[in-house]
Amino acid sequence: MSHLEGRSDGSLIIIGGAEDRTDTCLILREFVRRAGGIKAHIVVIPAATSYQQEAGDDYTRLFKSFGAETVQAILTKEREDADKYEALEAIAQATGIFFTGGDQARVIQLIKGTLLDDAIHKRHRDGAVVAGTSAGAAIMPDVMIVEGESDTHPRLDAVEMGSGMGFLNGILVDQHFAQRGRLGRLLAALLIEPSVLGLGIDENTAVIVEGDELEVIGAGAVTVVDESNTTFNNMDRLLRDEPLAVFGVSLHILPHGYRFNLSSRQPTAKGDKLPAQGLPLQS
Amino acid sequence: MSHLEGRSDGSLIIIGGAEDRTDTCLILREFVRRAGGIKAHIVVIPAATSYQQEAGDDYTRLFKSFGAETVQAILTKEREDADKYEALEAIAQATGIFFTGGDQARVIQLIKGTLLDDAIHKRHRDGAVVAGTSAGAAIMPDVMIVEGESDTHPRLDAVEMGSGMGFLNGILVDQHFAQRGRLGRLLAALLIEPSVLGLGIDENTAVIVEGDELEVIGAGAVTVVDESNTTFNNMDRLLRDEPLAVFGVSLHILPHGYRFNLSSRQPTAKGDKLPAQGLPLQS
């Protein structure tokens, strides 16, 4: 299946933005824990933001406060910075790599296709945890919403698509999902990219992906939007500013502890041993 | 089926709020046309708003500008006003009755159970068009969202339910749907009222209901949310501030000209003679 192409071996933590950084820090602690806990070597990549120093410092301070063994931020003011030896050396040692929020297009402009990009993918295949929040979440698949309009009905011109970083293909991520009313733009994006599965991730909420299994953690929910069994859409007759039509989209709302299998496309209730429809769990 | 109980004979126009009142006025013209055009006798009911005089005047001026034969507003400052002879007399002659926006709870407080309520229902059964926008749309079914939170994941405490005016049972209306990011609260409301069908109506968009058939008009879309085939929800284990889970919600996005059959629960594409899944059209 197409979503398995290019699937990496390391686990991914995809965060819908505005994750708790002052209270229980559930999601960020889970990232450091999975990266090795007090033995973790964390690299922060704040390429998405134009305040790289500040964002790098903030997350560095936080991850150090959890006790990670080393934490450093790689600043990429220009694309050339992403080919430098120091950056590649840091990634080669990393057990956890964290992409901050900002503008997802900046990550692509500054990093995609560089030696740093290659090094992160290699390290991820070797088992390092890769995490990203907000813009850093949007970039995870090979296709992404570059920018778009919130709180709108689905329209082609509500969303601009582009290439992502390709850590997990076959999905499409939209972040700040409930908080910004992004159902319309995610539906539009999925009609433009019909073979993929949509994950609308709320703020302070994340999915942890290991192999084909996805688990939700955090305060909100993940809205899984599956258009694979739709019976009709009007894409063949549509001009860009006209409203989209689609029949039979399947939606799953998954809060903390709930799981979803990307291969069978089946959700699993919290604590259940079997998926809702009784299929054997693929682990 | 439960949604047919109490079904009235007249047609209904349910408007998602913020309908165009200055440009083409597509939806409001359609209301007056269906009420008899230049022979229409329109009654405006601004009970939802605390600015009844102003709202009544605005719609009266507009409907008169379309050439309706008579237009008058019935003001109900107190519940007793809804039992007065003048109000009942106006309704007895009306071919079109229009509920303005405001606060849906006010319509229930001021009108439900009064002689005016009875008179409107009788006139509707006799064929008068009943229309409502925003709060005036929310009140159409027998259950409604009294108030709720927008731009949130589904939670029980994101929505407060109450009785509506009962013109069309078996559905639940949410208005300003895409514009206010109301998927979460509509999903929560539908888990509280599991036998009904959800209609999320965008601004400047309406559904026209005649018998079992619903047609969409306007600039946005109607999101039909059907939970009848869901495979799981966590309602039995949920506290009020915890996130809801639900698997297998079916969603249809229907723009202008698209239809939906409330009995078969099947959408129909614009201009198609048959519903999408090839079932015979129930007219």
GROMACS .gro file of N, CA and C in nm, chain B residues 57-170:
model
  342
  340ASP      N    1  -3.785   4.549   1.156
  340ASP     CA    2  -3.786   4.653   1.052
  340ASP      C    3  -3.695   4.616   0.935
  341ASP      N    4  -3.576   4.565   0.966
  341ASP     CA    5  -3.480   4.532   0.861
  341ASP      C    6  -3.536   4.428   0.764
  342TYR      N    7  -3.585   4.318   0.819
  342TYR     CA    8  -3.635   4.212   0.731
  342TYR      C    9  -3.764   4.256   0.662
  343THR      N   10  -3.848   4.335   0.733
  343THR     CA   11  -3.972   4.385   0.672
  343THR      C   12  -3.939   4.469   0.548
  344ARG      N   13  -3.844   4.559   0.563
  344ARG     CA   14  -3.803   4.645   0.452
  344ARG      C   15  -3.753   4.561   0.334
  345LEU      N   16  -3.672   4.461   0.366
  345LEU     CA   17  -3.613   4.377   0.261
  345LEU      C   18  -3.721   4.296   0.188
  346PHE      N   19  -3.808   4.231   0.263
  346PHE     CA   20  -3.910   4.148   0.200
  346PHE      C   21  -4.008   4.234   0.119
  347LYS      N   22  -4.036   4.355   0.168
  347LYS     CA   23  -4.119   4.448   0.091
  347LYS      C   24  -4.049   4.488  -0.039
  348SER      N   25  -3.916   4.506  -0.031
  348SER     CA   26  -3.841   4.546  -0.151
  348SER      C   27  -3.846   4.438  -0.259
  349PHE      N   28  -3.868   4.313  -0.219
  349PHE     CA   29  -3.882   4.205  -0.317
  349PHE      C   30  -4.024   4.203  -0.376
  350GLY      N   31  -4.116   4.283  -0.315
  350GLY     CA   32  -4.251   4.292  -0.369
  350GLY      C   33  -4.355   4.206  -0.300
  351ALA      N   34  -4.322   4.150  -0.184
  351ALA     CA   35  -4.422   4.070  -0.112
  351ALA      C   36  -4.546   4.157  -0.086
  352GLU      N   37  -4.664   4.097  -0.095
  352GLU     CA   38  -4.788   4.175  -0.086
  352GLU      C   39  -4.804   4.240   0.050
  353THR      N   40  -4.785   4.163   0.156
  353THR     CA   41  -4.783   4.221   0.291
  353THR      C   42  -4.667   4.163   0.370
  354VAL      N   43  -4.608   4.247   0.455
  354VAL     CA   44  -4.502   4.201   0.546
  354VAL      C   45  -4.526   4.268   0.680
  355GLN      N   46  -4.529   4.191   0.785
  355GLN     CA   47  -4.535   4.253   0.917
  355GLN      C   48  -4.452   4.174   1.016
  356ALA      N   49  -4.401   4.243   1.118
  356ALA     CA   50  -4.324   4.177   1.223
  356ALA      C   51  -4.413   4.163   1.346
  357ILE      N   52  -4.405   4.047   1.410
  357ILE     CA   53  -4.474   4.027   1.538
  357ILE      C   54  -4.369   4.037   1.649
  358LEU      N   55  -4.384   4.140   1.732
  358LEU     CA   56  -4.290   4.158   1.842
  358LEU      C   57  -4.347   4.092   1.968
  359THR      N   58  -4.265   4.015   2.034
  359THR     CA   59  -4.308   3.948   2.158
  359THR      C   60  -4.210   3.986   2.268
  360LYS      N   61  -4.235   4.101   2.327
  360LYS     CA   62  -4.147   4.146   2.435
  360LYS      C   63  -4.165   4.058   2.559
  361GLU      N   64  -4.291   4.012   2.578
  361GLU     CA   65  -4.318   3.919   2.687
  361GLU      C   66  -4.396   3.801   2.630
  362ARG      N   67  -4.400   3.696   2.707
  362ARG     CA   68  -4.467   3.574   2.664
  362ARG      C   69  -4.616   3.599   2.635
  363GLU      N   70  -4.678   3.691   2.711
  363GLU     CA   71  -4.820   3.721   2.692
  363GLU      C   72  -4.848   3.776   2.551
  364ASP      N   73  -4.749   3.844   2.494
  364ASP     CA   74  -4.767   3.900   2.360
  364ASP      C   75  -4.792   3.790   2.256
  365ALA      N   76  -4.746   3.668   2.287
  365ALA     CA   77  -4.760   3.557   2.193
  365ALA      C   78  -4.896   3.489   2.204
  366ASP      N   79  -4.983   3.543   2.289
  366ASP     CA   80  -5.120   3.492   2.294
  366ASP      C   81  -5.219   3.594   2.240
  367LYS      N   82  -5.171   3.708   2.192
  367LYS     CA   83  -5.260   3.817   2.151
  367LYS      C   84  -5.325   3.791   2.017
  368TYR      N   85  -5.447   3.842   2.003
  368TYR     CA   86  -5.528   3.820   1.884
  368TYR      C   87  -5.460   3.868   1.756
  369GLU      N   88  -5.393   3.986   1.762
  369GLU     CA   89  -5.331   4.043   1.642
  369GLU      C   90  -5.225   3.949   1.586
  370ALA      N   91  -5.150   3.888   1.677
  370ALA     CA   92  -5.044   3.796   1.633
  370ALA      C   93  -5.105   3.674   1.563
  371LEU      N   94  -5.209   3.618   1.626
  371LEU     CA   95  -5.271   3.497   1.571
  371LEU      C   96  -5.336   3.527   1.436
  372GLU      N   97  -5.398   3.644   1.428
  372GLU     CA   98  -5.463   3.688   1.303
  372GLU      C   99  -5.359   3.700   1.190
  373ALA      N  100  -5.242   3.757   1.223
  373ALA     CA  101  -5.137   3.772   1.121
  373ALA      C  102  -5.091   3.636   1.071
  374ILE      N  103  -5.071   3.544   1.163
  374ILE     CA  104  -5.025   3.410   1.124
  374ILE      C  105  -5.130   3.339   1.039
  375ALA      N  106  -5.257   3.358   1.073
  375ALA     CA  107  -5.364   3.290   1.000
  375ALA      C  108  -5.365   3.328   0.852
  376GLN      N  109  -5.312   3.447   0.820
  376GLN     CA  110  -5.307   3.493   0.681
  376GLN      C  111  -5.172   3.465   0.615
  377ALA      N  112  -5.073   3.427   0.695
  377ALA     CA  113  -4.934   3.422   0.644
  377ALA      C  114  -4.913   3.308   0.546
  378THR      N  115  -4.834   3.337   0.443
  378THR     CA  116  -4.786   3.231   0.353
  378THR      C  117  -4.638   3.202   0.378
  379GLY      N  118  -4.573   3.293   0.453
  379GLY     CA  119  -4.432   3.273   0.488
  379GLY      C  120  -4.404   3.330   0.626
  380ILE      N  121  -4.337   3.254   0.710
  380ILE     CA  122  -4.307   3.297   0.848
  380ILE      C  123  -4.156   3.286   0.866
  381PHE      N  124  -4.095   3.395   0.913
  381PHE     CA  125  -3.948   3.404   0.918
  381PHE      C  126  -3.899   3.432   1.059
  382PHE      N  127  -3.818   3.342   1.114
  382PHE     CA  128  -3.755   3.361   1.246
  382PHE      C  129  -3.616   3.421   1.226
  383THR      N  130  -3.588   3.533   1.291
  383THR     CA  131  -3.457   3.598   1.279
  383THR      C  132  -3.354   3.529   1.368
  384GLY      N  133  -3.230   3.577   1.361
  384GLY     CA  134  -3.124   3.531   1.449
  384GLY      C  135  -3.130   3.596   1.586
  385GLY      N  136  -3.039   3.556   1.671
  385GLY     CA  137  -3.032   3.607   1.809
  385GLY      C  138  -2.990   3.495   1.901
  386ASP      N  139  -3.068   3.475   2.006
  386ASP     CA  140  -3.040   3.368   2.103
  386ASP      C  141  -3.156   3.269   2.098
  387GLN      N  142  -3.126   3.144   2.061
  387GLN     CA  143  -3.234   3.047   2.040
  387GLN      C  144  -3.316   3.024   2.167
  388ALA      N  145  -3.254   3.038   2.284
  388ALA     CA  146  -3.327   3.014   2.409
  388ALA      C  147  -3.442   3.114   2.424
  389ARG      N  148  -3.423   3.237   2.373
  389ARG     CA  149  -3.529   3.339   2.382
  389ARG      C  150  -3.655   3.300   2.304
  390VAL      N  151  -3.638   3.236   2.190
  390VAL     CA  152  -3.755   3.194   2.111
  390VAL      C  153  -3.837   3.094   2.190
  391ILE      N  154  -3.767   3.000   2.254
  391ILE     CA  155  -3.837   2.899   2.334
  391ILE      C  156  -3.907   2.965   2.451
  392GLN      N  157  -3.835   3.053   2.523
  392GLN     CA  158  -3.892   3.119   2.641
  392GLN      C  159  -4.014   3.202   2.605
  393LEU      N  160  -4.010   3.271   2.492
  393LEU     CA  161  -4.116   3.366   2.458
  393LEU      C  162  -4.232   3.304   2.381
  394ILE      N  163  -4.206   3.196   2.307
  394ILE     CA  164  -4.309   3.148   2.213
  394ILE      C  165  -4.353   3.004   2.233
  395LYS      N  166  -4.261   2.916   2.272
  395LYS     CA  167  -4.298   2.774   2.277
  395LYS      C  168  -4.412   2.751   2.376
  396GLY      N  169  -4.517   2.684   2.329
  396GLY     CA  170  -4.631   2.653   2.415
  396GLY      C  171  -4.737   2.761   2.417
  397THR      N  172  -4.716   2.871   2.346
  397THR     CA  173  -4.817   2.978   2.340
  397THR      C  174  -4.915   2.950   2.226
  398LEU      N  175  -5.018   3.033   2.218
  398LEU     CA  176  -5.113   3.022   2.106
  398LEU      C  177  -5.044   3.054   1.974
  399LEU      N  178  -4.946   3.145   1.977
  399LEU     CA  179  -4.871   3.179   1.856
  399LEU      C  180  -4.797   3.055   1.804
  400ASP      N  181  -4.736   2.981   1.894
  400ASP     CA  182  -4.668   2.856   1.858
  400ASP      C  183  -4.766   2.763   1.787
  401ASP      N  184  -4.884   2.741   1.848
  401ASP     CA  185  -4.986   2.654   1.787
  401ASP      C  186  -5.025   2.705   1.649
  402ALA      N  187  -5.045   2.837   1.640
  402ALA     CA  188  -5.092   2.895   1.514
  402ALA      C  189  -4.988   2.878   1.403
  403ILE      N  190  -4.860   2.896   1.437
  403ILE     CA  191  -4.753   2.881   1.337
  403ILE      C  192  -4.748   2.737   1.289
  404HIS      N  193  -4.756   2.643   1.382
  404HIS     CA  194  -4.753   2.501   1.342
  404HIS      C  195  -4.874   2.467   1.253
  405LYS      N  196  -4.992   2.518   1.292
  405LYS     CA  197  -5.110   2.489   1.210
  405LYS      C  198  -5.093   2.545   1.069
  406ARG      N  199  -5.047   2.671   1.064
  406ARG     CA  200  -5.030   2.736   0.933
  406ARG      C  201  -4.925   2.663   0.850
  407HIS      N  202  -4.821   2.613   0.917
  407HIS     CA  203  -4.716   2.537   0.848
  407HIS      C  204  -4.773   2.408   0.791
  408ARG      N  205  -4.855   2.339   0.872
  408ARG     CA  206  -4.919   2.216   0.822
  408ARG      C  207  -5.009   2.246   0.704
  409ASP      N  208  -5.065   2.367   0.701
  409ASP     CA  209  -5.153   2.407   0.591
  409ASP      C  210  -5.074   2.454   0.469
  410GLY      N  211  -4.940   2.457   0.479
  410GLY     CA  212  -4.861   2.486   0.360
  410GLY      C  213  -4.775   2.611   0.364
  411ALA      N  214  -4.785   2.690   0.469
  411ALA     CA  215  -4.699   2.809   0.475
  411ALA      C  216  -4.552   2.769   0.487
  412VAL      N  217  -4.466   2.847   0.423
  412VAL     CA  218  -4.322   2.826   0.435
  412VAL      C  219  -4.276   2.881   0.570
  413VAL      N  220  -4.199   2.802   0.642
  413VAL     CA  221  -4.138   2.851   0.766
  413VAL      C  222  -3.987   2.855   0.745
  414ALA      N  223  -3.927   2.972   0.772
  414ALA     CA  224  -3.784   2.989   0.755
  414ALA      C  225  -3.724   3.045   0.882
  415GLY      N  226  -3.593   3.018   0.901
  415GLY     CA  227  -3.524   3.075   1.016
  415GLY      C  228  -3.376   3.082   0.987
  416THR      N  229  -3.313   3.185   1.040
  416THR     CA  230  -3.169   3.201   1.020
  416THR      C  231  -3.097   3.201   1.154
  417SER      N  232  -2.981   3.138   1.159
  417SER     CA  233  -2.897   3.136   1.280
  417SER      C  234  -2.977   3.080   1.398
  418ALA      N  235  -3.001   3.155   1.504
  418ALA     CA  236  -3.084   3.105   1.614
  418ALA      C  237  -3.219   3.057   1.561
  419GLY      N  238  -3.271   3.127   1.462
  419GLY     CA  239  -3.398   3.088   1.399
  419GLY      C  240  -3.389   2.957   1.322
  420ALA      N  241  -3.268   2.914   1.291
  420ALA     CA  242  -3.245   2.783   1.229
  420ALA      C  243  -3.232   2.675   1.336
  421ALA      N  244  -3.160   2.709   1.443
  421ALA     CA  245  -3.136   2.612   1.550
  421ALA      C  246  -3.266   2.558   1.609
  422ILE      N  247  -3.369   2.644   1.615
  422ILE     CA  248  -3.495   2.607   1.680
  422ILE      C  249  -3.583   2.515   1.598
  423MET      N  250  -3.550   2.490   1.473
  423MET     CA  251  -3.640   2.415   1.384
  423MET      C  252  -3.674   2.274   1.431
  424PRO      N  253  -3.578   2.194   1.478
  424PRO     CA  254  -3.614   2.058   1.522
  424PRO      C  255  -3.674   2.060   1.663
  425ASP      N  256  -3.705   1.940   1.713
  425ASP     CA  257  -3.759   1.930   1.850
  425ASP      C  258  -3.649   1.928   1.955
  426VAL      N  259  -3.525   1.901   1.914
  426VAL     CA  260  -3.412   1.919   2.006
  426VAL      C  261  -3.315   2.017   1.942
  427MET      N  262  -3.250   2.095   2.028
  427MET     CA  263  -3.156   2.192   1.971
  427MET      C  264  -3.038   2.212   2.064
  428ILE      N  265  -2.932   2.267   2.004
  428ILE     CA  266  -2.818   2.314   2.081
  428ILE      C  267  -2.855   2.451   2.135
  429VAL      N  268  -2.874   2.461   2.267
  429VAL     CA  269  -2.912   2.588   2.327
  429VAL      C  270  -2.794   2.685   2.323
  430GLU      N  271  -2.680   2.634   2.368
  430GLU     CA  272  -2.556   2.708   2.349
  430GLU      C  273  -2.441   2.611   2.355
  431GLY      N  274  -2.324   2.657   2.314
  431GLY     CA  275  -2.211   2.565   2.310
  431GLY      C  276  -2.085   2.636   2.274
  432GLU      N  277  -1.978   2.560   2.275
  432GLU     CA  278  -1.846   2.614   2.251
  432GLU      C  279  -1.806   2.581   2.107
  433SER      N  280  -1.749   2.678   2.038
  433SER     CA  281  -1.699   2.654   1.903
  433SER      C  282  -1.551   2.616   1.910
  434ASP      N  283  -1.497   2.572   1.794
  434ASP     CA  284  -1.353   2.544   1.783
  434ASP      C  285  -1.301   2.461   1.899
  435THR      N  286  -1.367   2.349   1.925
  435THR     CA  287  -1.322   2.257   2.030
  435THR      C  288  -1.338   2.114   1.982
  436HIS      N  289  -1.260   2.024   2.041
  436HIS     CA  290  -1.286   1.881   2.021
  436HIS      C  291  -1.417   1.847   2.091
  437PRO      N  292  -1.479   1.733   2.055
  437PRO     CA  293  -1.608   1.699   2.115
  437PRO      C  294  -1.596   1.669   2.264
  438ARG      N  295  -1.673   1.741   2.344
  438ARG     CA  296  -1.682   1.719   2.489
  438ARG      C  297  -1.827   1.739   2.529
  439LEU      N  298  -1.871   1.665   2.631
  439LEU     CA  299  -2.010   1.681   2.676
  439LEU      C  300  -2.034   1.823   2.725
  440ASP      N  301  -1.936   1.883   2.792
  440ASP     CA  302  -1.958   2.016   2.847
  440ASP      C  303  -1.935   2.127   2.744
  441ALA      N  304  -1.914   2.089   2.618
  441ALA     CA  305  -1.903   2.190   2.512
  441ALA      C  306  -2.040   2.226   2.457
  442VAL      N  307  -2.144   2.159   2.503
  442VAL     CA  308  -2.275   2.179   2.441
  442VAL      C  309  -2.387   2.162   2.543
  443GLU      N  310  -2.485   2.252   2.538
  443GLU     CA  311  -2.602   2.241   2.624
  443GLU      C  312  -2.723   2.220   2.535
  444MET      N  313  -2.797   2.113   2.562
  444MET     CA  314  -2.910   2.076   2.477
  444MET      C  315  -3.042   2.124   2.539
  445GLY      N  316  -3.143   2.141   2.456
  445GLY     CA  317  -3.275   2.179   2.504
  445GLY      C  318  -3.381   2.150   2.399
  446SER      N  319  -3.505   2.187   2.430
  446SER     CA  320  -3.614   2.164   2.336
  446SER      C  321  -3.616   2.271   2.229
  447GLY      N  322  -3.644   2.232   2.106
  447GLY     CA  323  -3.663   2.326   1.997
  447GLY      C  324  -3.811   2.346   1.968
  448MET      N  325  -3.842   2.405   1.853
  448MET     CA  326  -3.981   2.436   1.819
  448MET      C  327  -4.052   2.320   1.749
  449GLY      N  328  -3.977   2.220   1.704
  449GLY     CA  329  -4.040   2.098   1.653
  449GLY      C  330  -4.105   2.108   1.516
  450PHE      N  331  -4.046   2.184   1.424
  450PHE     CA  332  -4.099   2.185   1.287
  450PHE      C  333  -4.050   2.066   1.206
  451LEU      N  334  -3.933   2.014   1.241
  451LEU     CA  335  -3.878   1.898   1.169
  451LEU      C  336  -3.799   1.815   1.268
  452ASN      N  337  -3.856   1.702   1.306
  452ASN     CA  338  -3.791   1.621   1.407
  452ASN      C  339  -3.692   1.523   1.345
  453GLY      N  340  -3.607   1.468   1.428
  453GLY     CA  341  -3.511   1.370   1.378
  453GLY      C  342  -3.384   1.430   1.324
   0.00000   0.00000   0.00000
